[in-house]
XYZ file of C-alpha atoms in Angstrom:
336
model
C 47.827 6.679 26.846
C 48.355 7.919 30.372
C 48.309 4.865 32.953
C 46.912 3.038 31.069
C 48.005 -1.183 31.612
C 50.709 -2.971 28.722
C 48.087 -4.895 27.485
C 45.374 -2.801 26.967
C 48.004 -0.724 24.947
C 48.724 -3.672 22.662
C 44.690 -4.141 22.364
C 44.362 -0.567 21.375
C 46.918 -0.336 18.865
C 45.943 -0.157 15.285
C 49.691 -0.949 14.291
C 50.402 -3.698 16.423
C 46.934 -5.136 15.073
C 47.941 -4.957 11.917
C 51.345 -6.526 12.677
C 49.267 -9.505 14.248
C 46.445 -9.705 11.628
C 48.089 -8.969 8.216
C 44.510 -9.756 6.355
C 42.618 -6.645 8.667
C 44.357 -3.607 6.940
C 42.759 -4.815 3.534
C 39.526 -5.898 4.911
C 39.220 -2.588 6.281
C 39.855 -0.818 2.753
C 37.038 -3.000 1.624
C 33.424 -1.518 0.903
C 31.993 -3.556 3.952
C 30.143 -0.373 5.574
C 26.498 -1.276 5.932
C 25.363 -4.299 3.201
C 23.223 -3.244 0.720
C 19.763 -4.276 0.267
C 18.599 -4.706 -3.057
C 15.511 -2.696 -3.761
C 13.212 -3.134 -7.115
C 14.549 -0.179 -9.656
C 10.771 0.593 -10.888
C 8.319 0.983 -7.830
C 4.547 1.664 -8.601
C 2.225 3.900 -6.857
C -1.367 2.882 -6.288
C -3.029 6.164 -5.231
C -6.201 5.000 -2.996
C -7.069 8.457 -1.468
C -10.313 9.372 -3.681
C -11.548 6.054 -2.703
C -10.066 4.471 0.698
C -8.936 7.483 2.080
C -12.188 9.975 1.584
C -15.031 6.830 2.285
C -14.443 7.197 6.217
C -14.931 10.799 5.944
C -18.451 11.674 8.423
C -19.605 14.655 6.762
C -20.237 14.322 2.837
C -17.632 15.315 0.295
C -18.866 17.596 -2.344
C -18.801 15.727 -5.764
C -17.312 18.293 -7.775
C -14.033 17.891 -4.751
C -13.712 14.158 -5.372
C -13.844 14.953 -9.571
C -10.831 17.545 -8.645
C -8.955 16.234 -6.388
C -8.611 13.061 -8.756
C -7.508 15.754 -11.870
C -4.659 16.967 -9.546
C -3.379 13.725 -8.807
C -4.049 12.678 -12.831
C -1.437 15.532 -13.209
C 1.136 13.972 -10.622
C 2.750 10.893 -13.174
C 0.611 8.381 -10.764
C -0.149 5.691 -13.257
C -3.078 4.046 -11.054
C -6.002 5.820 -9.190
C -8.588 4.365 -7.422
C -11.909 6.502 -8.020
C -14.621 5.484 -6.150
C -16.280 2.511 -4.736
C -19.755 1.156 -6.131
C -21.162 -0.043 -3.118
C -24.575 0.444 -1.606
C -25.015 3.899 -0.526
C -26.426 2.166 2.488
C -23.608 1.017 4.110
C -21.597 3.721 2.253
C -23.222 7.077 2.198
C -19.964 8.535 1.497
C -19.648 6.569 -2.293
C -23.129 7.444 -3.103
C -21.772 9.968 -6.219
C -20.018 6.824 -7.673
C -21.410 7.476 -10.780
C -21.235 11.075 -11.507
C -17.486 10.493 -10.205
C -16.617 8.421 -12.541
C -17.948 10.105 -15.449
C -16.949 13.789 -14.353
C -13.358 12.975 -14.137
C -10.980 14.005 -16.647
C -9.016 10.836 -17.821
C -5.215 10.780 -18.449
C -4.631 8.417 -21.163
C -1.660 7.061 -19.122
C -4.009 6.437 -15.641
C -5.812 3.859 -14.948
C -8.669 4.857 -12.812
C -9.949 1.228 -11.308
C -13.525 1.798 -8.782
C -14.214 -1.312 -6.040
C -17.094 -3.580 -6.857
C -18.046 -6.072 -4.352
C -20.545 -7.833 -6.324
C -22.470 -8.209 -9.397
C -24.750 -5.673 -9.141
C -21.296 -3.234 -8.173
C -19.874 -4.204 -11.415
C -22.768 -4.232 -13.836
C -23.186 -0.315 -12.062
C -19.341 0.501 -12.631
C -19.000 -0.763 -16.347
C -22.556 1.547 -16.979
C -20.772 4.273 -15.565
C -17.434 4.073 -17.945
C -15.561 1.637 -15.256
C -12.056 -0.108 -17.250
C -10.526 -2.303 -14.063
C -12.512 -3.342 -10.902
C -11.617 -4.390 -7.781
C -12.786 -6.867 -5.208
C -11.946 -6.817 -1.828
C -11.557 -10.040 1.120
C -10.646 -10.100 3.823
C -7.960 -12.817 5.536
C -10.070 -12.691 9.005
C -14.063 -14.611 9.000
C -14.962 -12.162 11.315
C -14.174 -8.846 10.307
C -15.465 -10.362 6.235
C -18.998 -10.341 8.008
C -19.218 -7.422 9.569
C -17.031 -5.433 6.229
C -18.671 -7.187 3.509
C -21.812 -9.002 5.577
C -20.831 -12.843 4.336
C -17.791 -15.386 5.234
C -15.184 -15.637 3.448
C -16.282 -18.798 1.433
C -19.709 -16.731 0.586
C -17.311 -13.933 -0.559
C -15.588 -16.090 -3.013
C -18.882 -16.739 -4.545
C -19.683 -13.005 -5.432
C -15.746 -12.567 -6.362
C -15.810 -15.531 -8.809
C -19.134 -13.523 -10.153
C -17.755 -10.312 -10.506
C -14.275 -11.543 -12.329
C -16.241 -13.919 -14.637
C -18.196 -11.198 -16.018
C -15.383 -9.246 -15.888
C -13.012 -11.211 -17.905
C -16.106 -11.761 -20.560
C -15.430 -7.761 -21.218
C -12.054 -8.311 -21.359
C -11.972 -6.100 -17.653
C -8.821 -6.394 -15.456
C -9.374 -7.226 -11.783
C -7.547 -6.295 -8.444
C -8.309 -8.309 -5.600
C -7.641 -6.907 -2.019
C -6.979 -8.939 0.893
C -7.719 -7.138 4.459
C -6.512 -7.812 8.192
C -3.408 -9.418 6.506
C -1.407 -8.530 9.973
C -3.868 -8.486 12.071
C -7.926 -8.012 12.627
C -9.849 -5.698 15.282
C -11.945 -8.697 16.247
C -9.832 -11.343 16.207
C -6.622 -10.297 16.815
C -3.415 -12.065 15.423
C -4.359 -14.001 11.683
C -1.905 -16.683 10.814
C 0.196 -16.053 7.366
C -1.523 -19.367 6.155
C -4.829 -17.853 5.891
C -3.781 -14.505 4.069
C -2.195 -17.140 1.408
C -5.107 -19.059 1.434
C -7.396 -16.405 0.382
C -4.394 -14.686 -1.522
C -4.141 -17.798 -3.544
C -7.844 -18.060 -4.798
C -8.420 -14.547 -5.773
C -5.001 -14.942 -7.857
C -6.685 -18.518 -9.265
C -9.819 -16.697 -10.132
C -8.283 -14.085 -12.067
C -7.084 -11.294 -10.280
C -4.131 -9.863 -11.914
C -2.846 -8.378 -8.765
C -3.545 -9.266 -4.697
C -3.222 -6.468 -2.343
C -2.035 -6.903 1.231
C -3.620 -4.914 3.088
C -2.899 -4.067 6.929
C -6.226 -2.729 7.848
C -5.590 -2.016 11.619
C -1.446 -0.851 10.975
C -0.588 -3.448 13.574
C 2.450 -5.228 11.449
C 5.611 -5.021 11.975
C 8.827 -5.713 9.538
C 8.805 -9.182 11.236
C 5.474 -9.951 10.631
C 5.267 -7.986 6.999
C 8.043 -10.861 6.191
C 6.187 -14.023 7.385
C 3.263 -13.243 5.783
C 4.763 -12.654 2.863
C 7.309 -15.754 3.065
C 4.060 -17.624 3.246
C 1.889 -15.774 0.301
C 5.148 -16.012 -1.678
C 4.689 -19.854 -1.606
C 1.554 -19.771 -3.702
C 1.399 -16.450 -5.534
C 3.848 -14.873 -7.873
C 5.247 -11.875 -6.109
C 4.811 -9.945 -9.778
C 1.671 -10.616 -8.675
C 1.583 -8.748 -5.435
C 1.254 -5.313 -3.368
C 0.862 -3.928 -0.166
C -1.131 -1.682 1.407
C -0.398 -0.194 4.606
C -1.783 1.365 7.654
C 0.029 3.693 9.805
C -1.186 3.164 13.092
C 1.471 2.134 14.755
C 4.127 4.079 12.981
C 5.305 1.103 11.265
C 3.870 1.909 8.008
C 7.707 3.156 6.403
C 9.197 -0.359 7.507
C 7.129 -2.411 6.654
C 6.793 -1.049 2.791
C 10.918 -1.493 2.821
C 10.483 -4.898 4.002
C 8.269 -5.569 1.155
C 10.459 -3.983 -1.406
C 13.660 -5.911 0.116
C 11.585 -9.212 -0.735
C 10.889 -8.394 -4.239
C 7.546 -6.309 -3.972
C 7.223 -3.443 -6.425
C 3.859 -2.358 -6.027
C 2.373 -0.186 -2.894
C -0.674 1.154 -2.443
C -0.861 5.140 -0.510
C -3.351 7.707 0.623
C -2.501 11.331 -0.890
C -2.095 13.376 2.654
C -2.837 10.161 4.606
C -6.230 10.237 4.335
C -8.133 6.983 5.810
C -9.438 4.683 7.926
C -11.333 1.712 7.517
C -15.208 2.467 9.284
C -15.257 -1.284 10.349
C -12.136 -1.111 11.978
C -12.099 1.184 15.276
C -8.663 2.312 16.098
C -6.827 2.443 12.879
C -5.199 5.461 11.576
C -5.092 6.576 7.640
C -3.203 5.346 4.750
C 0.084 5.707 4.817
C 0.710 9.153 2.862
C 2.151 9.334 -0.540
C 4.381 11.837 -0.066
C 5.769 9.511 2.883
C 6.181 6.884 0.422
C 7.771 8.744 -2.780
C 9.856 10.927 -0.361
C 11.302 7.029 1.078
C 11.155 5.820 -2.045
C 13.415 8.322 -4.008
C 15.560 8.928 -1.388
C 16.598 5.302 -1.407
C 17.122 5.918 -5.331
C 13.729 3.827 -7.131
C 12.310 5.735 -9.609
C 7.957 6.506 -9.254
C 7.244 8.427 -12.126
C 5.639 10.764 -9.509
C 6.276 14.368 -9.073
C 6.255 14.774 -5.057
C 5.491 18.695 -5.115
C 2.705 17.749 -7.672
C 1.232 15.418 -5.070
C 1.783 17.572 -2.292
C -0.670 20.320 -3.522
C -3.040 17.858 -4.048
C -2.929 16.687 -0.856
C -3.055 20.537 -0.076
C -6.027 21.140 -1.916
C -8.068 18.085 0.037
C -6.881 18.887 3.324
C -8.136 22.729 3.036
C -11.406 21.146 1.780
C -12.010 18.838 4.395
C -10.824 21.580 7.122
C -8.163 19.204 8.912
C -4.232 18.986 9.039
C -2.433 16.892 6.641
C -1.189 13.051 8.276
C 1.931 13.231 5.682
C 5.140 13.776 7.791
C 6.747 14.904 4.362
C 4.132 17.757 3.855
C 4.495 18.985 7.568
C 7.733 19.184 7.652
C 8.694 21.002 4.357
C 5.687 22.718 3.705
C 5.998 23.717 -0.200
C 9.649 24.483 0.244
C 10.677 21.372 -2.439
């Protein structure tokens, strides 16, 4: 110990501290490393690439892409898809094949395969076409629900309670989405109390399941848990999701956050693909392969084959000429 002083000797002694503190030596032997967070056992993948993930794309995807591209990731053990989006081809150019999507598809009898409708005229389109689960989709900010959807939020609520009335008369299950839930482009900061207020009457109307979306990937673990500390309040948390943006990075954390509180659904982008076109700035989806390689590695159980989804994400990426946004897929290539 060198020069070191008496008392600093004592201090760094591991006998003498046991001498003094009798209790230490077994509260040392004790498992008290890191504490545990409890994380849901079962965690369900929403795949949104075909739909969220390939509608910001500039340059038109080829049909007969979309149809495989959704066969690959049938093959994965992904239990929900989202297809397409029936949505004026208007103010979605990139959706315009909704139709011969939908019915050129080959359907797993274990996927679901649900297609966005905004509004009556969406739905009546998407059951024609062979649609079997819909989805609507608010948003918590009144600006950005103008410029996304072109009506306030109140006016939105309207078309939703359309759309899931009709829907529940065909015995058709609904999804309701909830946008800027930690954050908006346009307005900046949205208090949790709004994302539960619009959370709340999509669950009353008869969506099955709200998803949280954070459009612009400005949340944080902080703010992923006061939003959801406030949603919790009104909606069943059976009843929820999330659905992140990676902007920021923050993507990974916030989804743990959300499975710490009792969250077992999450919506992801095969290769990252995204971007919403009425919010400048944000980055894709947070990948899939991000999410199942976090997700197993923590020990919950997807159902999902990672490699599977990995050459799907392959196969789009070649196809659309760019680099992958998964980290996963960078990193390790195919060597899995």
């Amino acid at each position: 110990m060198g020069n070191v002083p008496t008392a600093v000797k004592h201090c760094l002694s591991y006998e003498q501290l046991i001498q003094d503190y009798p209790w230490l030596k077994r509260w040392l032997l004790e498992e008290k490393t890191v504490s545990r967070h409890e994380y849901p056992e079962f965690v369900r993948i929403v795949e949104v690439g075909p739909r969220d993930g390939l509608q910001n794309e500039k340059e038109i995807v080829p049909t007969g892409v979309k149809i495989q591209l959704i066969d690959m990731l049938s093959g994965t053990g992904l239990r929900v898809i989202e297809a397409t989006s029936f949505v004026s081809s208007k103010w979605v150019p990139q959706m315009a094949d909704h139709t011969d999507v939908l019915r050129g598809i080959h359907r797993e009898p274990h996927v679901r395969y649900p297609v966005l409708t905004p509004n009556l005229q969406g739905f009546h389109d998407a059951v024609a076409a062979g649609a079997t689960e819909v989805a609507v989709f608010g948003s918590a900010s009144e600006t950005f629900s103008k410029k996304n959807i072109n009506c306030s939020i109140d006016e939105s609520m309207l078309r939703f309670e359309e759309v899931i009335k009709a829907a529940k008369e065909r015995q058709i299950p609904v999804r309701g989405y909830v946008s800027c839930a930690l954050g908006c482009p346009l307005e900046g900061h949205i208090e949790p109390s709004k994302v539960c207020e619009v959370a709340k009457r999509l669950y009353e109307m008869g969506c099955y399941e709200i998803s949280l979306g954070d459009t612009i990937g400005v949340g944080t673990p902080g703010s992923m848990f006061k939003m959801l500390q406030s949603v919790m309040a009104e909606v069943p948390t059976s009843a929820l999701a999330v659905h992140c943006h990676d902007t920021y990075g923050q993507a990974l954390p916030n989804i743990l956050t959300a499975l710490q509180m009792g969250v077992c659904v999450v919506d992801s982008a095969v290769a990252g693909l995204g971007g919403c076109p009425y919010a400048q700035g944000s980055s894709g989806n947070v990948s899939t392969e991000d999410v199942l390689y976090m997700l197993h590695g923590v020990g919950i159980e997807t159902g999902v084959n990672l490699a599977k989804v990995l050459d799907a994400g392959d196969f789009i990426c070649e196809a659309l000429g760019r680099e992958t946004n998964s980290r996963v897929a960078r990193a390790r290539g195919r060597n899995l």
